[in-house]
Short mmCIF file of C-alpha atoms in Angstrom, two decimals:
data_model
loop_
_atom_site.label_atom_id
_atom_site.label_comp_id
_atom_site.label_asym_id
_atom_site.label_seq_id
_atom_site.Cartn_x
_atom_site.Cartn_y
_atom_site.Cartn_z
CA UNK M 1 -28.30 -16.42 -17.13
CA UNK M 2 -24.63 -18.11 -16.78
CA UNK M 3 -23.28 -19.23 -13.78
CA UNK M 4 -21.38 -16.69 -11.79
CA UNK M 5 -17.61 -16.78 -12.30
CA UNK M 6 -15.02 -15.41 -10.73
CA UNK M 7 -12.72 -12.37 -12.84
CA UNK M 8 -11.10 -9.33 -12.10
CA UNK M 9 -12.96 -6.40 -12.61
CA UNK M 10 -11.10 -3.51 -14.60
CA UNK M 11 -13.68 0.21 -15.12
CA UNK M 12 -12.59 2.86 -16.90
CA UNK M 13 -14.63 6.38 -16.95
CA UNK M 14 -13.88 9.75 -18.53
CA UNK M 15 -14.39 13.07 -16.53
CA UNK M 16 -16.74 15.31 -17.64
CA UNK M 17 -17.95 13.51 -20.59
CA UNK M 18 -21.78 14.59 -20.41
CA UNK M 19 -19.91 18.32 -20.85
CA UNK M 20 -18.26 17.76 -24.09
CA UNK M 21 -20.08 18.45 -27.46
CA UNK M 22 -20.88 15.32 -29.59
CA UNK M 23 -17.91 15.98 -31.45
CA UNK M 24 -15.23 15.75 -28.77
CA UNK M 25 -18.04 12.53 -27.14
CA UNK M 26 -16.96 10.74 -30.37
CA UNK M 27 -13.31 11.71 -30.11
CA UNK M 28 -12.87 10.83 -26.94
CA UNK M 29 -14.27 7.48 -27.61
CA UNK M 30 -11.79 6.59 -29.70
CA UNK M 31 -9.06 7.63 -27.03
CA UNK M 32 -10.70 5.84 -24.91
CA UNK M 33 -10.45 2.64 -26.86
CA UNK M 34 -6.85 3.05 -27.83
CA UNK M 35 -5.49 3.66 -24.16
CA UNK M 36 -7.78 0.34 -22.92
CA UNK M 37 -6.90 -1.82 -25.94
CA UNK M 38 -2.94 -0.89 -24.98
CA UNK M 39 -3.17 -1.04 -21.57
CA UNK M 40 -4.57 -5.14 -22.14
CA UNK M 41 -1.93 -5.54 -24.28
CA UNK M 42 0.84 -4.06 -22.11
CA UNK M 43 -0.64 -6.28 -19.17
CA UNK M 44 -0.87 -9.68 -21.21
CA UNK M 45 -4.51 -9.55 -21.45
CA UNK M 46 -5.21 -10.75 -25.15
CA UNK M 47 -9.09 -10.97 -26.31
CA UNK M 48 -9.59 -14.54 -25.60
CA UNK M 49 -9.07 -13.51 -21.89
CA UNK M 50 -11.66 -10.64 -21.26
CA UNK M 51 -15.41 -9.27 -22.29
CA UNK M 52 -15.71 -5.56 -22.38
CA UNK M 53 -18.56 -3.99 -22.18
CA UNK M 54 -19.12 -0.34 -23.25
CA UNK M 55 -20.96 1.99 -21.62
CA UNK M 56 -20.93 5.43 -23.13
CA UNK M 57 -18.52 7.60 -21.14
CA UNK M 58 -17.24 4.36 -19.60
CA UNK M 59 -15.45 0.77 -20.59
CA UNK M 60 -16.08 -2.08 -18.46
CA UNK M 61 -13.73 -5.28 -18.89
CA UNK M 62 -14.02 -8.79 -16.98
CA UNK M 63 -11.02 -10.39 -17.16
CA UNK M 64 -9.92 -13.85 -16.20
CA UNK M 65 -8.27 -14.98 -13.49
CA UNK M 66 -4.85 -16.62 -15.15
CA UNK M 67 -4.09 -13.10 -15.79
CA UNK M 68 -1.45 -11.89 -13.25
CA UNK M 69 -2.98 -9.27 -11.40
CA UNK M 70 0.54 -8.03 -9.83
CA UNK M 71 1.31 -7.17 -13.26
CA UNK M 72 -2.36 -5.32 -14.14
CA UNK M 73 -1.72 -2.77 -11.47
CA UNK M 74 2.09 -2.68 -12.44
CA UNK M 75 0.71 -1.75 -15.79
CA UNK M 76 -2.18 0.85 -15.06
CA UNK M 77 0.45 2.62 -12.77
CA UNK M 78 2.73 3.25 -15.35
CA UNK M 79 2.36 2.31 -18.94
CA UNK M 80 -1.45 4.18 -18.83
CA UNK M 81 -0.46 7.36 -17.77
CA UNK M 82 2.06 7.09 -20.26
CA UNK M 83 -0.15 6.75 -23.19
CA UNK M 84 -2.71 9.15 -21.54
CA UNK M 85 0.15 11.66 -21.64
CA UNK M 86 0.90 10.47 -25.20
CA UNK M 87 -2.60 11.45 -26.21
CA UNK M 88 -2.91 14.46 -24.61
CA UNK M 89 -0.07 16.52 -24.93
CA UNK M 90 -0.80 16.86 -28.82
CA UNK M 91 -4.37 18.22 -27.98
CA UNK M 92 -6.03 21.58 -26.30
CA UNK M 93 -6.75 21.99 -23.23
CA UNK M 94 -10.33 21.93 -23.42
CA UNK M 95 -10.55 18.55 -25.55
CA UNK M 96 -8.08 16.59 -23.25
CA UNK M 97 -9.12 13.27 -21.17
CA UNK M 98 -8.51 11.83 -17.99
CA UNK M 99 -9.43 8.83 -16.30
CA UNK M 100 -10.60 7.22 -13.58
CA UNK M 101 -9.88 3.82 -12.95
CA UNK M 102 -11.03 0.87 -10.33
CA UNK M 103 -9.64 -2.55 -10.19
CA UNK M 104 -11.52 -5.13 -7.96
CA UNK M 105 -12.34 -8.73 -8.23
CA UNK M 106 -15.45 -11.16 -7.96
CA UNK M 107 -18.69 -12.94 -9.14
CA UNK M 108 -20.16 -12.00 -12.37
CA UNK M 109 -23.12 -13.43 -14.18
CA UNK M 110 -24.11 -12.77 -17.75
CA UNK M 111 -27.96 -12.44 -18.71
CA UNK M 112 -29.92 -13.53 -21.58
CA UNK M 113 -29.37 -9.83 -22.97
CA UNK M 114 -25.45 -9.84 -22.58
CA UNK M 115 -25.82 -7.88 -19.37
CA UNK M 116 -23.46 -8.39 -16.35
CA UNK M 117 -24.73 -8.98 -13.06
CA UNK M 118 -23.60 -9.65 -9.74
CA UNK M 119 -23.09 -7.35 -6.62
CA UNK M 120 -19.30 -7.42 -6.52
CA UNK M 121 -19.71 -5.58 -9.81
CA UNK M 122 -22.32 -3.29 -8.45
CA UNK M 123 -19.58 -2.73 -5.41
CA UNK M 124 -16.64 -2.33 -8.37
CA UNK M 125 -18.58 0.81 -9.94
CA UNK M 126 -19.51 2.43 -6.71
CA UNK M 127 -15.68 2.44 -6.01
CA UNK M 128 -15.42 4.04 -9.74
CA UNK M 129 -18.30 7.00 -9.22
CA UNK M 130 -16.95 7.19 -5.29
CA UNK M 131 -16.42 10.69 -4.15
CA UNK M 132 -13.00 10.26 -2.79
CA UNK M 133 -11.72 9.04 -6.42
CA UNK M 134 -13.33 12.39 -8.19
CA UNK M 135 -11.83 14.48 -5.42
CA UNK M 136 -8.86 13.44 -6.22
CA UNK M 137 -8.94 13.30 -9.71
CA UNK M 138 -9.89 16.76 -9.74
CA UNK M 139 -6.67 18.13 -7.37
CA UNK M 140 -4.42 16.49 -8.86
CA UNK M 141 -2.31 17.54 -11.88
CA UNK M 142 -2.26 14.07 -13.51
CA UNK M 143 -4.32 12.65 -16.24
CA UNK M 144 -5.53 9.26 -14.37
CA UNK M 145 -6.36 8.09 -10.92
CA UNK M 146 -6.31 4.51 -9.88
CA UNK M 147 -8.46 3.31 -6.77
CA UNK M 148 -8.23 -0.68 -5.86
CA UNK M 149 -10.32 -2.68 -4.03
CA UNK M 150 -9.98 -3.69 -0.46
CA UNK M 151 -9.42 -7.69 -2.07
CA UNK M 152 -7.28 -6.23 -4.36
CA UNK M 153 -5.10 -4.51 -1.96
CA UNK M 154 -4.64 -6.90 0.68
CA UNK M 155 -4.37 -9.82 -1.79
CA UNK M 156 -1.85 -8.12 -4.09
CA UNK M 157 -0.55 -4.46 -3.19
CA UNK M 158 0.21 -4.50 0.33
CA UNK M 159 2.69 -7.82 -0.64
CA UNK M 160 4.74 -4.98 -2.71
CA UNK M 161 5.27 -6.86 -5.67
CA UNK M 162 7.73 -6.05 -8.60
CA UNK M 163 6.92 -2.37 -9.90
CA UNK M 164 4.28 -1.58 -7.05
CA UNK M 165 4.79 0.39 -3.87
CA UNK M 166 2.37 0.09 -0.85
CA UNK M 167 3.00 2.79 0.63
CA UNK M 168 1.70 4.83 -2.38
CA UNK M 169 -1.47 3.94 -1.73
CA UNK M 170 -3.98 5.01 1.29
CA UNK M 171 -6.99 3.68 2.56
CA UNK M 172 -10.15 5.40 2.23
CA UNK M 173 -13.93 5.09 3.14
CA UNK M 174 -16.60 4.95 0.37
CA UNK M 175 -19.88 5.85 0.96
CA UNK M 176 -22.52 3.26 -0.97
CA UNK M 177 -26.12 2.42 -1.17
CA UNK M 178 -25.18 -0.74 0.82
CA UNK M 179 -23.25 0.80 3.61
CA UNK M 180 -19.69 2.01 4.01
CA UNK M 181 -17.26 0.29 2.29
CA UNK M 182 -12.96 0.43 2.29
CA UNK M 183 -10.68 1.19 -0.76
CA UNK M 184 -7.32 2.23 -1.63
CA UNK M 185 -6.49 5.22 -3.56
CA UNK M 186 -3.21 5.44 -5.17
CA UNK M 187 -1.43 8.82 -4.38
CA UNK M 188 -0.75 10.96 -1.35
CA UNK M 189 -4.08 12.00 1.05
CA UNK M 190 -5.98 15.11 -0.08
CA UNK M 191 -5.83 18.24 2.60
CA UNK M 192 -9.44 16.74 3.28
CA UNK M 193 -8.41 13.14 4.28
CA UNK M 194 -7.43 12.74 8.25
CA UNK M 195 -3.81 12.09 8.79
CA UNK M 196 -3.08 8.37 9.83
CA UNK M 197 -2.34 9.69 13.75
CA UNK M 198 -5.22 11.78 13.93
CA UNK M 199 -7.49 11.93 17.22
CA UNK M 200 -10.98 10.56 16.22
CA UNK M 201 -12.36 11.03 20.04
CA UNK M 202 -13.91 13.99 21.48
CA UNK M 203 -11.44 16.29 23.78
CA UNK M 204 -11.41 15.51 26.92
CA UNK M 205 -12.74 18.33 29.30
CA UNK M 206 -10.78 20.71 31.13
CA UNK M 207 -11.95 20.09 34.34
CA UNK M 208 -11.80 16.94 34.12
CA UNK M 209 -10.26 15.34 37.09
CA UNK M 210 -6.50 14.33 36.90
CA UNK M 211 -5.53 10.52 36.79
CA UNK M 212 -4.47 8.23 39.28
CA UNK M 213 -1.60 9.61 40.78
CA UNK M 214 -1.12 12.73 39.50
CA UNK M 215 0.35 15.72 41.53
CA UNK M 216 -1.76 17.41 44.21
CA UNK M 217 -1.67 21.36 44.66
CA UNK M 218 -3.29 22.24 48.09
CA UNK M 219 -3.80 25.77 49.75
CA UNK M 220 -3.37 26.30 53.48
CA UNK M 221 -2.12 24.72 56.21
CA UNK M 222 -2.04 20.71 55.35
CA UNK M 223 -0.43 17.33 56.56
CA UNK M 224 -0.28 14.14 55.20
CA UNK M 225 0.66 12.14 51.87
CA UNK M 226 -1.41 13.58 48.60
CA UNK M 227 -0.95 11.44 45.88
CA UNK M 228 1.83 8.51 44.92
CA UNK M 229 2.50 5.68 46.73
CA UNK M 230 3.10 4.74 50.57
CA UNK M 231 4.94 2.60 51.59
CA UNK M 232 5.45 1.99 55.31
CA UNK M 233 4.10 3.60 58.37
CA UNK M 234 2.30 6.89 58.53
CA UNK M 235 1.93 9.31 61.43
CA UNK M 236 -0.09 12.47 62.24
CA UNK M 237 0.44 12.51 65.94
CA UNK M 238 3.32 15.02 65.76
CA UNK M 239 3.06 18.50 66.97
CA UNK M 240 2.30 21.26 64.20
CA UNK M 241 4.60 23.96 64.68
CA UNK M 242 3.09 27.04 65.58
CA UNK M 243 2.53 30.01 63.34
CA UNK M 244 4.89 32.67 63.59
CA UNK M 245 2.81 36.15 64.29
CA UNK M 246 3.64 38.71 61.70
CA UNK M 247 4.36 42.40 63.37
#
């Protein structure tokens, strides 16, 4: 096995592969290849830069680090859905593709049998098979969805450069083998993700007793200071007047 190196990790996966006929598998194959190969090339990535690995329904690509990354999320923002679009709007309905996409970062090893290994690869497809990206793949009206790695994002998206917009991405919570883990999906929240502001406590009770301070409402007959602050002298040595008689 090779030493690990350090490359961006780039996974590409088609939805509902396993339900097409072997036909429309082969077909979309092909697509597949031609959107990835241009994508590379719209992003600078030439072949002496990057291993790809294929994996059915799926095309994995290490690429190396002197490739900008600002650029490779510049690029799958913009010039993929492009060609995606490109591709599809000359086809039914039924043999259409979309994508989904994850770009992270990290240590990969190769094996004796060309295999990759390394757990910020294992971490890189759990973001790809996440729930939160097929949610939103599948309410959404476009043909690709783009989720980034925590890395990824602070490191290069949240810095807003040239062609990329924060603020289009949100952060969400993916659930793995190895615990919970943060991402960043590209798009506006789905009606099931929690609005930035949201209350995440229980409600407080509603006879709960009122804070320091707070107003006083007595019944009867009472003297004295309820609630605030005193300041000074206080007396209760005066005469209560008496209580008129009612006729």
């Amino acid at each position: 096995m090779t030493d690990p190196v350090y490359r961006t990790i780039l996974l590409f996966d088609i939805e509902q592969y396993g339900s097409r006929d072997d036909v429309e598998q082969a077909y979309l194959r092909r697509v597949l290849y031609d959107v990835v190969d241009a994508t590379l090339v719209a992003a600078s990535v030439d072949e002496a830069t990057r291993l790809r690995a294929d994996r059915g329904d799926s095309l994995m690509v290490l690429i190396d680090t002197q490739i900008s990354v600002p650029a490779l999320v510049k690029t799958l923002l913009t010039e993929t859905p492009a060609l995606l679009h490109s591709k599809n709007r000359l086809l039914a309905s039924t043999a259409q593709m979309r994508l989904r996409i994850a770009l992270s970062s990290g240590y990969v090893a190769v094996d004796e049998l060309d295999g990759w290994v390394g757990s910020d690869l294992n971490h890189a497809v759990r973001l790809l098979d996440s729930d939160p990206l097929r949610t939103a793949l599948k309410e959404r009206d476009a043909d690709s969805v783009l989720c980034v790695s925590d890395g990824v994002y602070q490191g290069v998206v949240r810095h807003g450069p040239l062609g990329v917009r924060p603020d289009d991405f949100h952060r969400i919570t993916v659930r793995t083998k190895e615990g919970p883990t943060v991402a960043w999906l590209h798009g506006r929240p789905g009606p099931a993700d929690p609005s930035p502001g949201a209350a995440t406590g229980p409600a407080p009770a509603a006879d709960a007793p009122a804070p320091l301070g707070a107003g006083t409402h007595i019944a009867g007959d009472q003297y004295g200071q309820t609630g605030g602050t005193l300041y000074g002298g206080q007396r209760f040595d005066f005469t209560r007047p008496a209580r008129q008689e009612r006729g």
